[in-house]
Amino acid sequence: MTFEFATAGRILFGNDKIRELTGIASTFGNRALFVTGSAPERIQPLLDDARQGGIEAEAVQTRGEPTIEAVKTGVDRAKDFKADFIIGVGGGSPIDAAKAIAALATNPGAPLDYLEVIGRGQPLTARPLPCIAVPTTAGTGAEVTKNAVLASPEHKVKVSLRHPLMLPDIAIVDPELTHSMPPAVTAATGMDALTQLIEPFTCCRANPMTDGFCREGIRRVARALKTAHQDGSNAEARQDMALASLLGGLSLANAGLGAVHGFAGPIGGMFNAPHGAVCAALLPHAMSANVAALTDRATNSLELGRYREIAGILLGDPGARIEDGIAWVADLCADLAIPSLSAFDIQESDIPAIVEETVRASSMKANPIQLTTAELTDILQRAL
């Protein structure tokens, strides 16, 4: 048994933890570049607090999922401002952008020098600027991952900038910041969190540390996601989902993912489709395909037993069958009004191109079993 485990330098979790941001930030210097998402007005109180605390603060906005060009613009802003550190506030997109900006602000060359798949994949040579991650959604776990997912419209794909030095120095997870998420966002990000707990638990790189995180996270999603979707002000459900998201981030960063995320990268690059909604639409079908392939080609595998354990956690019944667990996930998607992939203009004719890109995706390397082209095609057809 061999494995590695690495995470953010420090994790603060709990209601009102955001109040500690300025005090913590001041230890990194006195010039902060905030990176935010589609609602920049939401960080104004944080900017005001920073300035009152003696920190010079500016903000840069990312619209939607960060592109390579948007990150380059952010890097230029960080250099012009002479930022001492970067603070990412929002969902996975601004946090990923913040991590990428922090890394590229201190490392020479272009983003393509460091990007996977479409770039040269070179390792970072210099330590990034200090980075603080403050999630306001509960799904991506980006506050504790060592990569930034960037879109390349030119290549019609999303790829990662990845290095252990990109782990944020500080992650502040305050569940109260997620209370304002609308139901649709709660559903999509919540299903992303569930996916990022199921895939690391069943992947071929699972390890004893991440196993514990996954079991606890799946249990919390099972009891909290529908409640958070129906009543966004339910503090207990929001806390459960914030913790589940954090546990998913810890797990995927130290174990791996699988077919759902293998598909999500190419689909996100080719279509205007939100990552969480894509994962949700694919999850029950990818689970079914993996179980069928394991049953056919690896009957006694550890991973097959993991799917049985997941069913028991989701249903609160240790005797639950694998099929019951998959049906529970499918029913949850229906309850949350998760759209099918066809809602994002994905058609049958697009499937071969998606499958071709998916086979090359880094997430596929950790899938519990190698899926055939026919099996990957079937997953997409069922998710349309």
Coordinates of C-alpha atoms in Angstrom, one line a residue:
M1 CA 0.0 0.0 0.0
T2 CA 1.4 3.3 -1.1
F3 CA -0.2 6.7 -1.4
E4 CA 0.4 10.5 -0.9
F5 CA -1.8 13.0 0.8
A6 CA -1.4 16.8 0.4
T7 CA -3.8 19.6 1.0
A8 CA -4.1 23.3 1.6
G9 CA -1.7 24.7 4.2
R10 CA -4.5 25.5 6.6
I11 CA -8.3 24.8 6.4
L12 CA -10.8 26.9 8.5
F13 CA -14.4 25.5 8.5
G14 CA -17.4 26.9 10.2
N15 CA -20.0 29.7 10.3
D16 CA -18.5 33.2 10.6
K17 CA -15.0 32.0 9.7
I18 CA -15.0 34.6 6.9
R19 CA -14.5 37.2 9.6
E20 CA -11.0 35.9 10.0
L21 CA -10.0 36.6 6.4
T22 CA -8.5 40.0 6.8
G23 CA -6.4 39.0 9.8
I24 CA -5.1 36.0 8.1
A25 CA -4.5 37.8 4.8
S26 CA -2.4 40.5 6.5
T27 CA 0.3 37.8 7.2
F28 CA 1.0 37.5 3.5
G29 CA 1.6 41.2 2.8
N30 CA -0.5 44.4 2.2
R31 CA -1.5 44.2 -1.5
A32 CA -4.3 41.7 -2.3
L33 CA -5.8 40.9 -5.7
F34 CA -9.3 39.5 -5.2
V35 CA -10.6 37.2 -8.0
T36 CA -14.4 36.9 -8.1
G37 CA -17.1 35.5 -10.3
S38 CA -20.3 36.8 -12.0
A39 CA -21.5 38.8 -8.9
P40 CA -18.5 41.0 -8.0
E41 CA -20.7 43.2 -5.8
R42 CA -20.9 40.3 -3.3
I43 CA -17.2 40.7 -2.3
Q44 CA -17.5 44.5 -1.7
P45 CA -17.8 43.9 2.1
L46 CA -14.6 41.8 2.0
L47 CA -12.8 44.5 0.0
D48 CA -14.0 47.1 2.6
D49 CA -12.8 45.0 5.5
A50 CA -9.4 44.4 3.9
R51 CA -8.9 48.1 3.2
Q52 CA -10.0 49.0 6.7
G53 CA -7.4 46.5 7.9
G54 CA -4.6 48.2 6.1
I55 CA -4.6 46.0 3.0
E56 CA -4.6 47.6 -0.4
A57 CA -7.1 45.6 -2.4
E58 CA -8.2 45.4 -6.0
A59 CA -10.6 43.0 -7.7
V60 CA -10.6 41.2 -11.1
Q61 CA -13.7 39.4 -12.4
T62 CA -14.0 36.1 -14.2
R63 CA -17.2 35.6 -16.2
G64 CA -18.2 32.0 -16.3
E65 CA -15.5 29.2 -16.3
P66 CA -12.0 30.8 -16.7
T67 CA -10.4 30.8 -20.1
I68 CA -6.7 30.9 -20.8
E69 CA -7.0 34.4 -22.0
A70 CA -8.9 35.5 -18.9
V71 CA -6.2 34.1 -16.7
K72 CA -3.5 35.9 -18.7
T73 CA -5.4 39.1 -18.2
G74 CA -5.5 38.4 -14.4
V75 CA -1.8 37.7 -14.4
D76 CA -1.1 41.0 -16.0
R77 CA -3.3 42.7 -13.5
A78 CA -1.5 41.0 -10.6
K79 CA 1.8 42.1 -11.9
D80 CA 0.8 45.7 -12.6
F81 CA -0.8 45.9 -9.1
K82 CA 2.3 44.3 -7.6
A83 CA 0.0 41.9 -5.7
D84 CA 1.6 40.2 -2.7
F85 CA -1.1 37.5 -2.7
I86 CA -4.3 36.4 -4.4
I87 CA -7.7 35.7 -2.9
G88 CA -10.3 33.7 -4.8
V89 CA -13.9 34.2 -3.7
G90 CA -16.8 32.3 -5.3
G91 CA -17.5 29.0 -7.0
G92 CA -14.9 26.7 -8.5
S93 CA -14.3 29.0 -11.5
P94 CA -13.0 32.1 -9.7
I95 CA -11.1 29.9 -7.2
D96 CA -9.4 28.0 -10.1
A97 CA -8.7 31.3 -11.8
A98 CA -7.1 32.6 -8.6
K99 CA -4.9 29.5 -8.3
A100 CA -3.8 29.8 -11.9
I101 CA -3.1 33.6 -11.6
A102 CA -1.1 33.0 -8.5
A103 CA 1.0 30.3 -10.3
L104 CA 1.6 32.1 -13.6
A105 CA 2.4 35.4 -11.9
T106 CA 5.7 34.0 -10.7
N107 CA 6.5 31.5 -13.4
P108 CA 7.9 32.6 -16.8
G109 CA 6.5 31.8 -20.1
A110 CA 2.9 31.2 -21.4
P111 CA 0.1 29.2 -19.9
L112 CA 0.5 26.6 -22.7
D113 CA 3.9 25.8 -21.3
Y114 CA 2.3 24.3 -18.2
L115 CA -1.2 23.1 -19.3
E116 CA -2.0 19.4 -19.7
V117 CA -3.2 17.8 -23.0
I118 CA -3.0 20.8 -25.3
G119 CA 0.2 22.3 -23.8
R120 CA 3.6 21.2 -22.9
G121 CA 2.8 20.1 -19.4
Q122 CA 5.9 21.5 -17.8
P123 CA 6.1 21.7 -14.0
L124 CA 6.2 25.0 -12.2
T125 CA 9.7 26.1 -11.3
A126 CA 8.8 28.9 -8.9
R127 CA 6.5 29.0 -5.9
P128 CA 3.2 30.8 -6.8
L129 CA 2.1 33.9 -5.0
P130 CA 0.3 33.0 -1.7
C131 CA -3.3 32.1 -2.4
I132 CA -6.4 32.1 -0.2
A133 CA -9.5 30.3 -1.4
V134 CA -13.0 31.2 -0.1
P135 CA -15.8 29.1 -1.7
T136 CA -19.3 30.4 -1.8
T137 CA -20.8 27.3 -3.4
A138 CA -20.8 23.7 -2.2
G139 CA -19.7 21.4 -4.9
T140 CA -16.2 21.8 -6.5
G141 CA -13.9 21.5 -3.5
A142 CA -11.5 23.7 -5.5
E143 CA -10.3 25.3 -2.3
V144 CA -8.2 22.1 -1.5
T145 CA -7.2 20.9 -5.0
K146 CA -3.9 21.4 -6.7
N147 CA -5.2 22.2 -10.2
A148 CA -7.0 24.9 -12.1
V149 CA -9.4 23.9 -14.9
L150 CA -9.1 26.4 -17.8
A151 CA -11.2 26.5 -21.0
S152 CA -9.5 26.8 -24.4
P153 CA -12.2 27.9 -26.9
E154 CA -9.6 27.5 -29.6
H155 CA -9.2 23.8 -28.9
K156 CA -12.8 23.4 -27.7
V157 CA -11.7 21.7 -24.5
K158 CA -11.1 22.3 -20.8
V159 CA -7.7 21.2 -19.4
S160 CA -5.9 21.6 -16.2
L161 CA -2.9 23.5 -15.0
R162 CA -1.7 21.2 -12.2
H163 CA 1.1 21.2 -9.7
P164 CA 1.3 20.5 -5.9
L165 CA 2.5 24.0 -5.3
M166 CA -0.9 25.2 -6.5
L167 CA -2.6 24.0 -3.3
P168 CA -4.0 27.1 -1.7
D169 CA -2.2 28.3 1.4
I170 CA -5.5 29.0 3.2
A171 CA -9.0 27.6 2.6
I172 CA -11.8 29.3 4.5
V173 CA -15.0 27.4 4.2
D174 CA -17.9 29.3 5.7
P175 CA -21.2 27.5 5.1
E176 CA -23.2 30.7 5.6
L177 CA -21.7 32.0 2.4
T178 CA -23.6 29.3 0.5
H179 CA -27.1 30.2 1.8
S180 CA -27.8 32.6 -1.1
M181 CA -27.3 29.9 -3.8
P182 CA -30.5 29.5 -5.8
P183 CA -32.1 26.1 -6.1
A184 CA -30.7 25.3 -9.5
V185 CA -27.2 26.1 -8.5
T186 CA -27.6 24.2 -5.2
A187 CA -28.7 21.2 -7.3
A188 CA -25.9 21.3 -9.8
T189 CA -23.1 22.0 -7.3
G190 CA -24.5 19.4 -4.9
M191 CA -24.5 16.7 -7.5
D192 CA -20.9 17.7 -8.4
A193 CA -20.0 17.2 -4.8
L194 CA -21.7 13.7 -4.8
T195 CA -19.8 12.8 -8.0
Q196 CA -16.5 13.9 -6.4
L197 CA -17.1 11.6 -3.5
I198 CA -18.4 8.5 -5.4
E199 CA -15.6 8.6 -8.1
P200 CA -12.6 8.8 -5.7
F201 CA -14.2 6.1 -3.5
T202 CA -14.5 3.7 -6.5
C203 CA -11.5 4.7 -8.5
C204 CA -8.4 2.5 -8.9
R205 CA -6.3 5.0 -6.8
A206 CA -8.5 5.0 -3.7
N207 CA -6.6 5.0 -0.4
P208 CA -7.5 4.6 3.3
M209 CA -7.4 8.3 4.0
T210 CA -9.7 9.4 1.2
D211 CA -12.0 6.4 1.8
G212 CA -13.0 7.9 5.2
F213 CA -13.7 11.3 3.7
C214 CA -15.8 9.8 0.9
R215 CA -17.9 7.7 3.3
E216 CA -18.6 10.7 5.5
G217 CA -19.3 13.0 2.6
I218 CA -21.7 10.6 0.8
R219 CA -23.6 10.2 4.0
R220 CA -24.0 14.0 4.4
V221 CA -25.1 14.5 0.8
A222 CA -27.6 11.7 1.1
R223 CA -29.3 13.4 4.1
A224 CA -28.8 17.1 3.1
L225 CA -28.9 17.8 -0.6
K226 CA -32.7 17.7 -1.1
T227 CA -33.3 19.7 2.0
A228 CA -30.8 22.4 0.9
H229 CA -32.4 22.5 -2.5
Q230 CA -35.9 22.9 -1.0
D231 CA -34.9 25.3 1.8
G232 CA -31.7 27.3 1.1
S233 CA -31.9 28.8 4.6
N234 CA -31.6 25.5 6.4
A235 CA -28.3 26.0 8.2
E236 CA -27.7 22.3 9.0
A237 CA -28.2 21.2 5.4
R238 CA -26.0 23.9 4.1
Q239 CA -23.3 23.0 6.6
D240 CA -23.5 19.3 5.6
M241 CA -23.2 20.2 1.9
A242 CA -20.2 22.6 2.5
L243 CA -18.4 19.9 4.4
A244 CA -19.3 17.3 1.8
S245 CA -17.8 19.5 -0.9
L246 CA -14.6 20.0 1.1
L247 CA -14.3 16.3 1.7
G248 CA -14.8 15.7 -2.0
G249 CA -12.1 18.1 -2.9
L250 CA -9.7 16.4 -0.5
S251 CA -10.6 13.0 -1.9
L252 CA -10.3 13.8 -5.6
A253 CA -7.0 15.7 -5.1
N254 CA -5.4 12.6 -3.4
A255 CA -7.1 9.7 -5.2
G256 CA -8.6 10.5 -8.5
L257 CA -11.8 10.7 -10.4
G258 CA -13.3 8.7 -13.3
A259 CA -15.5 8.5 -16.3
V260 CA -17.9 11.3 -15.3
H261 CA -15.2 13.8 -15.1
G262 CA -13.5 12.3 -18.1
F263 CA -16.6 13.3 -20.1
A264 CA -17.1 16.6 -18.3
G265 CA -13.9 18.2 -19.5
P266 CA -14.5 17.7 -23.3
I267 CA -18.2 18.5 -23.0
G268 CA -17.5 21.7 -21.1
G269 CA -15.0 22.8 -23.7
M270 CA -17.3 22.0 -26.7
F271 CA -20.6 23.2 -25.3
N272 CA -21.9 26.0 -23.0
A273 CA -22.8 23.4 -20.3
P274 CA -22.3 24.0 -16.5
H275 CA -19.9 21.5 -15.1
G276 CA -22.1 20.4 -12.2
A277 CA -25.1 19.9 -14.3
V278 CA -23.1 17.8 -16.8
C279 CA -21.7 15.6 -14.0
A280 CA -25.2 15.1 -12.6
A281 CA -26.7 14.1 -15.9
L282 CA -23.9 11.5 -16.4
L283 CA -23.5 10.1 -12.9
P284 CA -26.1 7.4 -12.7
H285 CA -25.3 6.2 -16.3
A286 CA -21.5 6.1 -15.6
M287 CA -22.1 4.2 -12.4
S288 CA -24.3 1.7 -14.2
A289 CA -21.7 1.2 -17.0
N290 CA -18.8 0.8 -14.5
V291 CA -20.8 -1.8 -12.5
A292 CA -21.7 -3.7 -15.7
A293 CA -18.1 -3.7 -16.9
L294 CA -16.7 -4.8 -13.5
T295 CA -19.3 -7.5 -13.2
D296 CA -18.4 -8.8 -16.7
R297 CA -14.6 -8.4 -16.5
A298 CA -13.6 -8.1 -12.8
T299 CA -16.3 -9.9 -10.7
N300 CA -14.2 -10.1 -7.5
S301 CA -12.8 -6.5 -7.7
L302 CA -12.7 -4.3 -4.7
E303 CA -14.3 -1.5 -6.7
L304 CA -17.5 -3.6 -7.2
G305 CA -17.8 -3.9 -3.5
R306 CA -17.4 -0.2 -3.2
Y307 CA -20.5 0.4 -5.3
R308 CA -22.4 -1.9 -3.0
E309 CA -21.2 0.0 0.0
I310 CA -22.3 3.3 -1.6
A311 CA -25.8 1.9 -2.1
G312 CA -25.9 1.0 1.6
I313 CA -24.9 4.6 2.6
L314 CA -27.3 6.3 0.3
L315 CA -30.3 4.2 1.4
G316 CA -29.3 3.8 5.0
D317 CA -29.5 0.1 4.5
P318 CA -26.3 -2.1 4.6
G319 CA -28.2 -4.8 2.7
A320 CA -29.1 -2.5 -0.3
R321 CA -28.2 -3.8 -3.7
I322 CA -25.9 -1.9 -6.1
E323 CA -28.9 -1.4 -8.4
D324 CA -30.8 0.3 -5.6
G325 CA -28.0 2.8 -5.1
I326 CA -27.9 3.7 -8.8
A327 CA -31.7 4.0 -8.9
W328 CA -31.4 6.3 -5.8
V329 CA -29.0 8.6 -7.6
A330 CA -31.2 8.7 -10.7
D331 CA -34.3 9.5 -8.6
L332 CA -32.3 12.3 -6.9
C333 CA -31.5 13.8 -10.3
A334 CA -35.2 13.8 -11.1
D335 CA -36.1 15.3 -7.8
L336 CA -33.6 18.1 -8.4
A337 CA -34.8 18.7 -11.9
I338 CA -31.4 18.0 -13.4
P339 CA -31.6 18.5 -17.2
S340 CA -30.4 15.9 -19.7
L341 CA -27.4 16.6 -21.8
S342 CA -29.7 17.4 -24.8
A343 CA -30.7 20.6 -22.9
F344 CA -27.2 21.9 -23.7
D345 CA -27.6 21.3 -27.5
I346 CA -25.6 18.1 -27.3
Q347 CA -26.9 15.7 -30.1
E348 CA -26.3 12.1 -31.1
S349 CA -24.0 13.2 -33.9
D350 CA -21.7 14.9 -31.3
I351 CA -21.1 11.6 -29.4
P352 CA -18.1 10.2 -31.4
A353 CA -16.1 13.5 -31.0
I354 CA -16.9 13.6 -27.3
V355 CA -15.8 10.0 -26.8
E356 CA -12.6 10.6 -28.8
E357 CA -11.6 13.4 -26.4
T358 CA -12.8 11.6 -23.3
V359 CA -10.5 8.7 -23.9
R360 CA -7.5 11.1 -23.6
A361 CA -8.8 12.9 -20.5
S362 CA -6.6 12.6 -17.4
S363 CA -9.6 11.7 -15.2
M364 CA -10.1 8.4 -17.2
K365 CA -6.8 7.1 -15.9
A366 CA -8.3 6.5 -12.5
N367 CA -11.7 5.0 -13.6
P368 CA -12.1 1.6 -11.8
I369 CA -12.0 -0.2 -15.1
Q370 CA -11.1 0.7 -18.7
L371 CA -14.3 1.3 -20.6
T372 CA -14.6 0.5 -24.3
T373 CA -15.7 3.0 -26.9
A374 CA -19.0 1.2 -27.1
E375 CA -19.5 1.5 -23.3
L376 CA -18.6 5.2 -23.3
T377 CA -21.0 5.8 -26.2
D378 CA -23.8 4.1 -24.4
I379 CA -23.3 6.4 -21.3
L380 CA -23.7 9.5 -23.5
Q381 CA -26.7 8.1 -25.3
R382 CA -28.4 7.4 -22.0
A383 CA -27.6 10.8 -20.7
L384 CA -29.0 12.7 -23.7

